[in-house]
Structure formats: C-alpha cells, structure tokens
Amino acid sequence: MSPQRQSSPARSAAARTTSGPPRRTRTPAVDAACAEAVDLARDAADDTARPIPVGEHLGFRAEADRVVTHYFECLDPAYRGWRWAVTVTRASRARNVTVSECVLLPGDEALLAPAWVPWLERLRPGDLGPGDLLPTAPDDVRLAPGFTQVDDSTDREAQWELGLGRVRVLSREGRDEAAARWYEGVAGPRAPIAASAPAQCSTCGFFVCLAGGLRQVFGVCANEYAPDDGRVVSADHGCGAHSEAVSIPAASEHNPPVIDELGYEIVPSGDDDTAPLDDEALGHS
C-alpha cells in the first residue's frame, strides 16, 4: 500500500475531529508557588483593608495556569459575610510570586443591595406632580395607532334622553353649570399642572371623550400614572404624563448669569501696556 493511501484515513479522522463537538475547557492545575504565597496575599489584603485587619485564611482557587486567588475573612462590621480575594501569579519559569489584584467580594451570606429597578418601573400612580414629565414608551401596550382603532358602534347615541328609569335627568342649565365648574377647577387649563404640561389632553392617547354635548370640551383621563386618572378633564388641560411626551427635562436648571454693571476692570491697551486708562477712556465721566 502506497504512503499516500496510508495518510488518507488519518486526514479523514482529523476532519471528523475538527467538525465534532467542542472540547471541554481544561481545569487549570494549582501552581504550588502561588498556592503557598498565603503570607504575601495576607499582606496585600491587610494593606487594602487598613485600619481593620483581615481574618483567617478561607482557602484558595486556581484561576488559570500560575494564577491563584486566596480568600480571607472580612472583619469589617459593615461588610458581614464578605471576604477579601487576593489574586497572585508568577511569570513562566519564574520563582517570584506577585500580587495581581485585591478586591472585596460578597459571600453566600453577604448583605447585598436589591436589584436595580428602572425609574419607569418604580413609578406609582400619584407620584407625578406639576412640572414632572413622564415619557411614554413607543411600544406601550396601552396605546395603539389612531387609524387602527375604528369601531362601528362608536358615538351611536340617541338625540334625546329616554330616562332609563330615572325620574329626572340633567337639564341644559345643570349641564352648563357643571361644565363651567369643571373648566374653572383643577381639571381645567388654569391648573398648575396644566401650565407646565408639554401638550394638551386633546392630543393625548389616554384622553377619552365624553358623550353628548360635553364631548366638545371634556373627557376622562385613562392614564393610571396621571394625577387625574379616572377624572373629568378639559380638552385643553394637560400634565406630564402625556402620551406623546418623549423627552425628560434636565434634573436641575442653572440660574441666569449675574452681570456686574457697577464695577469695572482696568485693561491695558495701545502701545503702552503699563499706562493706566482714565475714566473717560472707559466711558465714565
């Protein structure tokens, strides 16, 4: 059999090996010199934890070839359950072990801060006040494009009141008085929260128009985060929870600059830089 035929099965086996599942990561061996450098790691931990010394040695773990992390008990009362982790290493074919890093890590019983919750998820109904702006996410499930929400039964109502079992119904005068009261109250355009709103309720997706003649001026807010949720508001009312609010104002605004118009500063000019300027040259008599 020729040498070329003998090497063919070897190439096929190599092809099957490279195309197979990936190899498992090799567990690094513990370097003896790094594992014995407990005193070096303790000195580094004591220097970082000063003035409170570290506790007993809790063990070590091999991170990579010639890289070992030593763990020490943390005696600081503010960090109960934490431990100091000191990573030591040495170069290839070198005997000297050096400290790579020293950090404080939480243990199994460490007290940790709760998971971070975004601001929009922490917000609760009633938190919004005058001047606050609550942007609505573009994919908010509570809103949909206006052209998709078409209902044949919308606004189908009788032109006169049947009574529906009531002895009396609201008269035109009573309706006008209620409309004037609502419009002049906290649900109208003169409310403090409406003065700082980015837009009016008439352009908000959470604005539900009333039926009858009141629909021309009033509606009901359907945003649970708005201070007027479930209440009647005027079409020109507003708040920071408008559905089309897309930007958040700056957390703080600087005051306008203060210009000193009483004093002045003498500035040299002309060929003689050392000669002081008189009052007339500065525009003062």
PDB file of C-alpha atoms in Angstrom:
ATOM      1  CA  MET A   1       0.000   0.000   0.000  1.00  0.00           C
ATOM      2  CA  SER A   2       1.440   3.349  -1.003  1.00  0.00           C
ATOM      3  CA  PRO A   3       2.223   6.076   1.618  1.00  0.00           C
ATOM      4  CA  GLN A   4      -0.425   8.294   0.060  1.00  0.00           C
ATOM      5  CA  ARG A   5      -3.142   5.727   0.764  1.00  0.00           C
ATOM      6  CA  GLN A   6      -1.927   5.297   4.347  1.00  0.00           C
ATOM      7  CA  SER A   7      -2.290   9.025   5.119  1.00  0.00           C
ATOM      8  CA  SER A   8      -5.833   9.256   3.739  1.00  0.00           C
ATOM      9  CA  PRO A   9      -7.575   7.675   6.790  1.00  0.00           C
ATOM     10  CA  ALA A  10      -5.603   9.984   9.072  1.00  0.00           C
ATOM     11  CA  ARG A  11      -6.859  13.068   7.204  1.00  0.00           C
ATOM     12  CA  SER A  12     -10.425  11.747   7.390  1.00  0.00           C
ATOM     13  CA  ALA A  13     -10.110  11.214  11.136  1.00  0.00           C
ATOM     14  CA  ALA A  14      -8.742  14.750  11.554  1.00  0.00           C
ATOM     15  CA  ALA A  15     -11.667  16.154   9.579  1.00  0.00           C
ATOM     16  CA  ARG A  16     -14.156  14.314  11.781  1.00  0.00           C
ATOM     17  CA  THR A  17     -12.385  15.558  14.913  1.00  0.00           C
ATOM     18  CA  THR A  18     -12.465  19.249  13.900  1.00  0.00           C
ATOM     19  CA  SER A  19     -16.113  19.064  12.857  1.00  0.00           C
ATOM     20  CA  GLY A  20     -17.251  17.363  16.069  1.00  0.00           C
ATOM     21  CA  PRO A  21     -18.396  18.953  19.343  1.00  0.00           C
ATOM     22  CA  PRO A  22     -16.050  21.476  21.005  1.00  0.00           C
ATOM     23  CA  ARG A  23     -13.608  20.218  23.547  1.00  0.00           C
ATOM     24  CA  ARG A  24     -14.230  20.821  27.243  1.00  0.00           C
ATOM     25  CA  THR A  25     -12.244  23.514  28.968  1.00  0.00           C
ATOM     26  CA  ARG A  26      -9.305  22.088  30.857  1.00  0.00           C
ATOM     27  CA  THR A  27      -9.319  22.675  34.608  1.00  0.00           C
ATOM     28  CA  PRO A  28      -6.195  24.686  35.457  1.00  0.00           C
ATOM     29  CA  ALA A  29      -3.675  22.997  37.692  1.00  0.00           C
ATOM     30  CA  VAL A  30      -2.866  24.570  41.050  1.00  0.00           C
ATOM     31  CA  ASP A  31       0.533  26.233  40.978  1.00  0.00           C
ATOM     32  CA  ALA A  32       2.451  25.229  44.084  1.00  0.00           C
ATOM     33  CA  ALA A  33       4.349  28.526  44.438  1.00  0.00           C
ATOM     34  CA  CYS A  34       1.172  30.626  44.122  1.00  0.00           C
ATOM     35  CA  ALA A  35      -0.749  28.361  46.497  1.00  0.00           C
ATOM     36  CA  GLU A  36       1.949  28.742  49.165  1.00  0.00           C
ATOM     37  CA  ALA A  37       2.006  32.560  48.910  1.00  0.00           C
ATOM     38  CA  VAL A  38      -0.542  32.972  51.714  1.00  0.00           C
ATOM     39  CA  ASP A  39       1.558  35.492  53.645  1.00  0.00           C
ATOM     40  CA  LEU A  40       2.056  37.630  50.538  1.00  0.00           C
ATOM     41  CA  ALA A  41      -1.674  37.638  49.863  1.00  0.00           C
ATOM     42  CA  ARG A  42      -2.463  38.451  53.506  1.00  0.00           C
ATOM     43  CA  ASP A  43      -0.101  41.433  53.499  1.00  0.00           C
ATOM     44  CA  ALA A  44      -1.826  42.782  50.387  1.00  0.00           C
ATOM     45  CA  ALA A  45      -5.258  42.305  51.952  1.00  0.00           C
ATOM     46  CA  ASP A  46      -4.173  43.954  55.231  1.00  0.00           C
ATOM     47  CA  ASP A  47      -2.782  46.923  53.350  1.00  0.00           C
ATOM     48  CA  THR A  48      -6.043  47.375  51.434  1.00  0.00           C
ATOM     49  CA  ALA A  49      -8.334  46.772  54.427  1.00  0.00           C
ATOM     50  CA  ARG A  50      -6.391  49.097  56.741  1.00  0.00           C
ATOM     51  CA  PRO A  51      -7.055  50.016  59.550  1.00  0.00           C
ATOM     52  CA  ILE A  52      -9.160  46.872  60.119  1.00  0.00           C
ATOM     53  CA  PRO A  53      -7.054  43.700  59.599  1.00  0.00           C
ATOM     54  CA  VAL A  54      -8.345  40.704  57.692  1.00  0.00           C
ATOM     55  CA  GLY A  55      -9.429  37.453  59.316  1.00  0.00           C
ATOM     56  CA  GLU A  56      -8.402  33.878  58.809  1.00  0.00           C
ATOM     57  CA  HIS A  57      -7.482  32.301  55.518  1.00  0.00           C
ATOM     58  CA  LEU A  58     -10.566  30.709  53.923  1.00  0.00           C
ATOM     59  CA  GLY A  59      -8.827  28.811  51.131  1.00  0.00           C
ATOM     60  CA  PHE A  60      -7.755  29.382  47.541  1.00  0.00           C
ATOM     61  CA  ARG A  61      -8.815  28.598  43.991  1.00  0.00           C
ATOM     62  CA  ALA A  62      -6.841  28.171  40.773  1.00  0.00           C
ATOM     63  CA  GLU A  63      -7.990  30.715  38.190  1.00  0.00           C
ATOM     64  CA  ALA A  64      -5.568  29.784  35.384  1.00  0.00           C
ATOM     65  CA  ASP A  65      -2.087  28.449  34.889  1.00  0.00           C
ATOM     66  CA  ARG A  66       0.140  30.043  37.569  1.00  0.00           C
ATOM     67  CA  VAL A  67      -2.791  32.189  38.795  1.00  0.00           C
ATOM     68  CA  VAL A  68      -4.336  31.514  42.238  1.00  0.00           C
ATOM     69  CA  THR A  69      -6.847  33.526  44.289  1.00  0.00           C
ATOM     70  CA  HIS A  70      -6.634  33.433  48.090  1.00  0.00           C
ATOM     71  CA  TYR A  71      -9.670  34.257  50.234  1.00  0.00           C
ATOM     72  CA  PHE A  72      -9.601  35.875  53.680  1.00  0.00           C
ATOM     73  CA  GLU A  73     -12.355  36.642  56.144  1.00  0.00           C
ATOM     74  CA  CYS A  74     -13.506  40.279  56.289  1.00  0.00           C
ATOM     75  CA  LEU A  75     -13.732  41.587  59.869  1.00  0.00           C
ATOM     76  CA  ASP A  76     -15.265  44.945  58.985  1.00  0.00           C
ATOM     77  CA  PRO A  77     -18.680  45.073  60.755  1.00  0.00           C
ATOM     78  CA  ALA A  78     -20.129  46.954  57.784  1.00  0.00           C
ATOM     79  CA  TYR A  79     -19.354  44.024  55.443  1.00  0.00           C
ATOM     80  CA  ARG A  80     -20.500  40.916  57.290  1.00  0.00           C
ATOM     81  CA  GLY A  81     -20.448  37.867  55.067  1.00  0.00           C
ATOM     82  CA  TRP A  82     -17.941  39.409  52.626  1.00  0.00           C
ATOM     83  CA  ARG A  83     -14.416  38.182  52.000  1.00  0.00           C
ATOM     84  CA  TRP A  84     -11.183  39.555  50.652  1.00  0.00           C
ATOM     85  CA  ALA A  85      -9.970  37.978  47.409  1.00  0.00           C
ATOM     86  CA  VAL A  86      -6.282  38.372  46.573  1.00  0.00           C
ATOM     87  CA  THR A  87      -5.090  37.033  43.232  1.00  0.00           C
ATOM     88  CA  VAL A  88      -1.400  36.153  42.939  1.00  0.00           C
ATOM     89  CA  THR A  89       0.547  34.986  39.911  1.00  0.00           C
ATOM     90  CA  ARG A  90       4.016  34.390  38.588  1.00  0.00           C
ATOM     91  CA  ALA A  91       5.582  34.516  35.175  1.00  0.00           C
ATOM     92  CA  SER A  92       6.542  31.399  33.259  1.00  0.00           C
ATOM     93  CA  ARG A  93       9.793  29.853  34.556  1.00  0.00           C
ATOM     94  CA  ALA A  94       9.949  32.489  37.326  1.00  0.00           C
ATOM     95  CA  ARG A  95      10.052  31.825  41.037  1.00  0.00           C
ATOM     96  CA  ASN A  96       8.875  35.187  42.385  1.00  0.00           C
ATOM     97  CA  VAL A  97       5.139  35.426  43.045  1.00  0.00           C
ATOM     98  CA  THR A  98       3.486  38.846  42.738  1.00  0.00           C
ATOM     99  CA  VAL A  99       0.054  40.243  43.625  1.00  0.00           C
ATOM    100  CA  SER A 100      -2.247  40.838  40.669  1.00  0.00           C
ATOM    101  CA  GLU A 101      -5.308  42.355  42.389  1.00  0.00           C
ATOM    102  CA  CYS A 102      -7.075  42.611  45.728  1.00  0.00           C
ATOM    103  CA  VAL A 103     -10.851  43.059  45.914  1.00  0.00           C
ATOM    104  CA  LEU A 104     -13.718  42.626  48.363  1.00  0.00           C
ATOM    105  CA  LEU A 105     -16.277  40.060  47.210  1.00  0.00           C
ATOM    106  CA  PRO A 106     -19.643  39.050  48.688  1.00  0.00           C
ATOM    107  CA  GLY A 107     -20.038  35.611  50.175  1.00  0.00           C
ATOM    108  CA  ASP A 108     -23.079  33.368  50.404  1.00  0.00           C
ATOM    109  CA  GLU A 109     -24.402  35.193  53.481  1.00  0.00           C
ATOM    110  CA  ALA A 110     -23.412  38.729  52.427  1.00  0.00           C
ATOM    111  CA  LEU A 111     -25.949  41.530  52.598  1.00  0.00           C
ATOM    112  CA  LEU A 112     -26.354  42.903  49.074  1.00  0.00           C
ATOM    113  CA  ALA A 113     -28.257  45.838  47.676  1.00  0.00           C
ATOM    114  CA  PRO A 114     -31.540  44.974  45.951  1.00  0.00           C
ATOM    115  CA  ALA A 115     -31.591  44.592  42.200  1.00  0.00           C
ATOM    116  CA  TRP A 116     -31.785  47.853  40.277  1.00  0.00           C
ATOM    117  CA  VAL A 117     -35.285  48.734  39.121  1.00  0.00           C
ATOM    118  CA  PRO A 118     -35.627  51.300  36.294  1.00  0.00           C
ATOM    119  CA  TRP A 119     -37.311  54.562  37.169  1.00  0.00           C
ATOM    120  CA  LEU A 120     -40.293  53.915  34.927  1.00  0.00           C
ATOM    121  CA  GLU A 121     -40.966  50.623  36.730  1.00  0.00           C
ATOM    122  CA  ARG A 122     -40.659  52.211  40.185  1.00  0.00           C
ATOM    123  CA  LEU A 123     -43.188  54.904  39.376  1.00  0.00           C
ATOM    124  CA  ARG A 124     -46.576  54.532  41.020  1.00  0.00           C
ATOM    125  CA  PRO A 125     -49.891  56.311  40.463  1.00  0.00           C
ATOM    126  CA  GLY A 126     -49.894  59.637  42.260  1.00  0.00           C
ATOM    127  CA  ASP A 127     -46.137  60.241  42.003  1.00  0.00           C
ATOM    128  CA  LEU A 128     -46.481  62.699  39.133  1.00  0.00           C
ATOM    129  CA  GLY A 129     -46.678  66.373  40.130  1.00  0.00           C
ATOM    130  CA  PRO A 130     -46.576  69.807  38.485  1.00  0.00           C
ATOM    131  CA  GLY A 131     -43.526  70.143  36.267  1.00  0.00           C
ATOM    132  CA  ASP A 132     -42.808  66.384  36.136  1.00  0.00           C
ATOM    133  CA  LEU A 133     -42.614  64.725  32.735  1.00  0.00           C
ATOM    134  CA  LEU A 134     -43.370  61.033  32.192  1.00  0.00           C
ATOM    135  CA  PRO A 135     -42.407  59.865  28.688  1.00  0.00           C
ATOM    136  CA  THR A 136     -44.462  57.028  27.230  1.00  0.00           C
ATOM    137  CA  ALA A 137     -42.589  54.166  25.571  1.00  0.00           C
ATOM    138  CA  PRO A 138     -43.194  53.780  21.817  1.00  0.00           C
ATOM    139  CA  ASP A 139     -44.288  50.160  22.353  1.00  0.00           C
ATOM    140  CA  ASP A 140     -46.632  50.864  25.273  1.00  0.00           C
ATOM    141  CA  VAL A 141     -49.388  48.240  25.068  1.00  0.00           C
ATOM    142  CA  ARG A 142     -51.931  50.745  26.368  1.00  0.00           C
ATOM    143  CA  LEU A 143     -51.679  52.813  23.176  1.00  0.00           C
ATOM    144  CA  ALA A 144     -52.252  51.990  19.505  1.00  0.00           C
ATOM    145  CA  PRO A 145     -52.190  53.999  16.252  1.00  0.00           C
ATOM    146  CA  GLY A 146     -55.342  56.028  15.879  1.00  0.00           C
ATOM    147  CA  PHE A 147     -56.204  54.702  12.427  1.00  0.00           C
ATOM    148  CA  THR A 148     -56.357  51.115  13.736  1.00  0.00           C
ATOM    149  CA  GLN A 149     -58.929  51.776  16.455  1.00  0.00           C
ATOM    150  CA  VAL A 150     -62.118  52.002  14.383  1.00  0.00           C
ATOM    151  CA  ASP A 151     -65.400  50.836  15.892  1.00  0.00           C
ATOM    152  CA  ASP A 152     -68.702  50.961  14.015  1.00  0.00           C
ATOM    153  CA  SER A 153     -70.630  51.334  17.259  1.00  0.00           C
ATOM    154  CA  THR A 154     -68.703  54.442  18.349  1.00  0.00           C
ATOM    155  CA  ASP A 155     -70.803  57.519  19.086  1.00  0.00           C
ATOM    156  CA  ARG A 156     -74.087  55.835  18.182  1.00  0.00           C
ATOM    157  CA  GLU A 157     -76.417  57.511  20.650  1.00  0.00           C
ATOM    158  CA  ALA A 158     -79.954  58.864  20.672  1.00  0.00           C
ATOM    159  CA  GLN A 159     -80.567  62.565  20.258  1.00  0.00           C
ATOM    160  CA  TRP A 160     -82.901  62.664  23.245  1.00  0.00           C
ATOM    161  CA  GLU A 161     -82.777  61.170  26.742  1.00  0.00           C
ATOM    162  CA  LEU A 162     -85.063  58.250  27.364  1.00  0.00           C
ATOM    163  CA  GLY A 163     -84.650  58.438  31.122  1.00  0.00           C
ATOM    164  CA  LEU A 164     -83.633  54.816  31.576  1.00  0.00           C
ATOM    165  CA  GLY A 165     -85.886  54.522  34.634  1.00  0.00           C
ATOM    166  CA  ARG A 166     -84.810  57.853  36.159  1.00  0.00           C
ATOM    167  CA  VAL A 167     -87.498  60.280  37.183  1.00  0.00           C
ATOM    168  CA  ARG A 168     -85.467  63.302  36.143  1.00  0.00           C
ATOM    169  CA  VAL A 169     -82.320  63.871  34.092  1.00  0.00           C
ATOM    170  CA  LEU A 170     -79.748  66.667  33.878  1.00  0.00           C
ATOM    171  CA  SER A 171     -81.124  69.805  32.282  1.00  0.00           C
ATOM    172  CA  ARG A 172     -79.275  72.080  29.911  1.00  0.00           C
ATOM    173  CA  GLU A 173     -78.764  74.625  32.689  1.00  0.00           C
ATOM    174  CA  GLY A 174     -77.421  71.987  35.050  1.00  0.00           C
ATOM    175  CA  ARG A 175     -75.068  70.728  32.356  1.00  0.00           C
ATOM    176  CA  ASP A 176     -73.752  74.245  31.679  1.00  0.00           C
ATOM    177  CA  GLU A 177     -73.179  74.899  35.373  1.00  0.00           C
ATOM    178  CA  ALA A 178     -71.249  71.631  35.737  1.00  0.00           C
ATOM    179  CA  ALA A 179     -69.189  72.426  32.657  1.00  0.00           C
ATOM    180  CA  ALA A 180     -68.286  75.875  33.978  1.00  0.00           C
ATOM    181  CA  ARG A 181     -67.367  74.432  37.376  1.00  0.00           C
ATOM    182  CA  TRP A 182     -65.146  71.759  35.896  1.00  0.00           C
ATOM    183  CA  TYR A 183     -63.471  74.138  33.500  1.00  0.00           C
ATOM    184  CA  GLU A 184     -62.609  76.663  36.220  1.00  0.00           C
ATOM    185  CA  GLY A 185     -61.415  73.976  38.663  1.00  0.00           C
ATOM    186  CA  VAL A 186     -58.328  71.775  38.939  1.00  0.00           C
ATOM    187  CA  ALA A 187     -59.351  69.876  35.786  1.00  0.00           C
ATOM    188  CA  GLY A 188     -59.248  72.986  33.602  1.00  0.00           C
ATOM    189  CA  PRO A 189     -56.482  74.729  31.672  1.00  0.00           C
ATOM    190  CA  ARG A 190     -55.547  77.057  34.547  1.00  0.00           C
ATOM    191  CA  ALA A 191     -54.418  74.310  36.929  1.00  0.00           C
ATOM    192  CA  PRO A 192     -50.723  74.480  37.970  1.00  0.00           C
ATOM    193  CA  ILE A 193     -50.002  71.068  36.476  1.00  0.00           C
ATOM    194  CA  ALA A 194     -51.547  72.103  33.155  1.00  0.00           C
ATOM    195  CA  ALA A 195     -49.390  75.227  32.931  1.00  0.00           C
ATOM    196  CA  SER A 196     -46.202  73.121  32.768  1.00  0.00           C
ATOM    197  CA  ALA A 197     -47.600  70.296  30.618  1.00  0.00           C
ATOM    198  CA  PRO A 198     -45.884  69.519  27.284  1.00  0.00           C
ATOM    199  CA  ALA A 199     -49.226  69.356  25.408  1.00  0.00           C
ATOM    200  CA  GLN A 200     -52.979  69.423  25.908  1.00  0.00           C
ATOM    201  CA  CYS A 201     -55.204  66.484  26.766  1.00  0.00           C
ATOM    202  CA  SER A 202     -56.978  66.747  23.425  1.00  0.00           C
ATOM    203  CA  THR A 203     -53.876  65.332  21.700  1.00  0.00           C
ATOM    204  CA  CYS A 204     -53.200  62.630  24.322  1.00  0.00           C
ATOM    205  CA  GLY A 205     -53.915  58.994  23.579  1.00  0.00           C
ATOM    206  CA  PHE A 206     -55.265  58.471  27.101  1.00  0.00           C
ATOM    207  CA  PHE A 207     -57.986  61.097  26.644  1.00  0.00           C
ATOM    208  CA  VAL A 208     -61.478  59.519  26.389  1.00  0.00           C
ATOM    209  CA  CYS A 209     -64.134  61.926  25.124  1.00  0.00           C
ATOM    210  CA  LEU A 210     -67.425  62.224  26.950  1.00  0.00           C
ATOM    211  CA  ALA A 211     -70.738  61.614  25.191  1.00  0.00           C
ATOM    212  CA  GLY A 212     -73.275  64.224  24.205  1.00  0.00           C
ATOM    213  CA  GLY A 213     -72.647  67.940  24.147  1.00  0.00           C
ATOM    214  CA  LEU A 214     -69.903  67.715  26.812  1.00  0.00           C
ATOM    215  CA  ARG A 215     -67.625  65.815  24.425  1.00  0.00           C
ATOM    216  CA  GLN A 216     -66.687  69.088  22.735  1.00  0.00           C
ATOM    217  CA  VAL A 217     -64.855  70.329  25.841  1.00  0.00           C
ATOM    218  CA  PHE A 218     -64.385  67.428  28.286  1.00  0.00           C
ATOM    219  CA  GLY A 219     -63.139  63.889  28.511  1.00  0.00           C
ATOM    220  CA  VAL A 220     -61.871  61.359  31.042  1.00  0.00           C
ATOM    221  CA  CYS A 221     -58.200  60.614  31.724  1.00  0.00           C
ATOM    222  CA  ALA A 222     -57.339  56.918  31.378  1.00  0.00           C
ATOM    223  CA  ASN A 223     -53.646  57.040  32.344  1.00  0.00           C
ATOM    224  CA  GLU A 224     -53.063  55.335  35.690  1.00  0.00           C
ATOM    225  CA  TYR A 225     -49.882  57.361  36.290  1.00  0.00           C
ATOM    226  CA  ALA A 226     -51.566  60.725  35.715  1.00  0.00           C
ATOM    227  CA  PRO A 227     -52.879  62.618  38.761  1.00  0.00           C
ATOM    228  CA  ASP A 228     -56.311  62.943  37.048  1.00  0.00           C
ATOM    229  CA  ASP A 229     -56.736  59.249  36.270  1.00  0.00           C
ATOM    230  CA  GLY A 230     -60.446  58.423  36.138  1.00  0.00           C
ATOM    231  CA  ARG A 231     -61.459  62.079  36.424  1.00  0.00           C
ATOM    232  CA  VAL A 232     -63.096  64.505  34.023  1.00  0.00           C
ATOM    233  CA  VAL A 233     -60.590  66.930  32.450  1.00  0.00           C
ATOM    234  CA  SER A 234     -60.968  69.632  29.851  1.00  0.00           C
ATOM    235  CA  ALA A 235     -59.565  69.144  26.385  1.00  0.00           C
ATOM    236  CA  ASP A 236     -57.064  71.961  26.948  1.00  0.00           C
ATOM    237  CA  HIS A 237     -55.943  70.550  30.317  1.00  0.00           C
ATOM    238  CA  GLY A 238     -52.616  68.713  30.496  1.00  0.00           C
ATOM    239  CA  CYS A 239     -49.977  67.012  32.625  1.00  0.00           C
ATOM    240  CA  GLY A 240     -46.530  65.479  32.311  1.00  0.00           C
ATOM    241  CA  ALA A 241     -47.959  62.008  31.582  1.00  0.00           C
ATOM    242  CA  HIS A 242     -48.992  62.981  28.041  1.00  0.00           C
ATOM    243  CA  SER A 243     -48.817  60.017  25.692  1.00  0.00           C
ATOM    244  CA  GLU A 244     -46.556  61.851  23.244  1.00  0.00           C
ATOM    245  CA  ALA A 245     -44.042  63.115  25.798  1.00  0.00           C
ATOM    246  CA  VAL A 246     -40.702  61.854  24.524  1.00  0.00           C
ATOM    247  CA  SER A 247     -38.061  63.843  26.408  1.00  0.00           C
ATOM    248  CA  ILE A 248     -37.149  64.302  30.044  1.00  0.00           C
ATOM    249  CA  PRO A 249     -36.161  67.808  31.219  1.00  0.00           C
ATOM    250  CA  ALA A 250     -32.854  68.418  32.933  1.00  0.00           C
ATOM    251  CA  ALA A 251     -32.695  67.461  36.575  1.00  0.00           C
ATOM    252  CA  SER A 252     -31.686  70.993  37.523  1.00  0.00           C
ATOM    253  CA  GLU A 253     -31.538  74.289  35.717  1.00  0.00           C
ATOM    254  CA  HIS A 254     -28.904  76.951  36.291  1.00  0.00           C
ATOM    255  CA  ASN A 255     -29.892  80.417  37.303  1.00  0.00           C
ATOM    256  CA  PRO A 256     -29.369  83.201  34.749  1.00  0.00           C
ATOM    257  CA  PRO A 257     -25.902  84.793  34.866  1.00  0.00           C
ATOM    258  CA  VAL A 258     -25.447  87.799  37.113  1.00  0.00           C
ATOM    259  CA  ILE A 259     -23.781  90.760  35.369  1.00  0.00           C
ATOM    260  CA  ASP A 260     -21.950  93.313  37.458  1.00  0.00           C
ATOM    261  CA  GLU A 261     -22.902  96.667  35.939  1.00  0.00           C
ATOM    262  CA  LEU A 262     -21.474  98.824  38.776  1.00  0.00           C
ATOM    263  CA  GLY A 263     -17.798  97.956  38.820  1.00  0.00           C
ATOM    264  CA  TYR A 264     -15.236  97.707  36.030  1.00  0.00           C
ATOM    265  CA  GLU A 265     -11.785  96.275  35.444  1.00  0.00           C
ATOM    266  CA  ILE A 266      -8.860  98.295  34.075  1.00  0.00           C
ATOM    267  CA  VAL A 267      -7.417  96.582  30.998  1.00  0.00           C
ATOM    268  CA  PRO A 268      -4.212  97.877  29.330  1.00  0.00           C
ATOM    269  CA  SER A 269      -4.472  98.781  25.654  1.00  0.00           C
ATOM    270  CA  GLY A 270      -2.459 100.617  22.975  1.00  0.00           C
ATOM    271  CA  ASP A 271       1.324 100.698  22.644  1.00  0.00           C
ATOM    272  CA  ASP A 272       1.920 101.397  26.312  1.00  0.00           C
ATOM    273  CA  ASP A 273       0.676  98.333  28.138  1.00  0.00           C
ATOM    274  CA  THR A 274       1.689  99.732  31.520  1.00  0.00           C
ATOM    275  CA  ALA A 275      -0.155 103.056  31.289  1.00  0.00           C
ATOM    276  CA  PRO A 276      -3.448 103.014  33.211  1.00  0.00           C
ATOM    277  CA  LEU A 277      -6.626 104.090  31.448  1.00  0.00           C
ATOM    278  CA  ASP A 278      -8.553 107.080  32.711  1.00  0.00           C
ATOM    279  CA  ASP A 279     -12.286 107.167  33.344  1.00  0.00           C
ATOM    280  CA  GLU A 280     -13.097 108.966  30.063  1.00  0.00           C
ATOM    281  CA  ALA A 281     -11.396 106.249  28.031  1.00  0.00           C
ATOM    282  CA  LEU A 282     -13.602 103.735  29.742  1.00  0.00           C
ATOM    283  CA  GLY A 283     -16.729 105.722  29.073  1.00  0.00           C
ATOM    284  CA  HIS A 284     -17.071 107.167  32.587  1.00  0.00           C
ATOM    285  CA  SER A 285     -17.038 110.906  33.321  1.00  0.00           C
TER     286      SER A 285
END
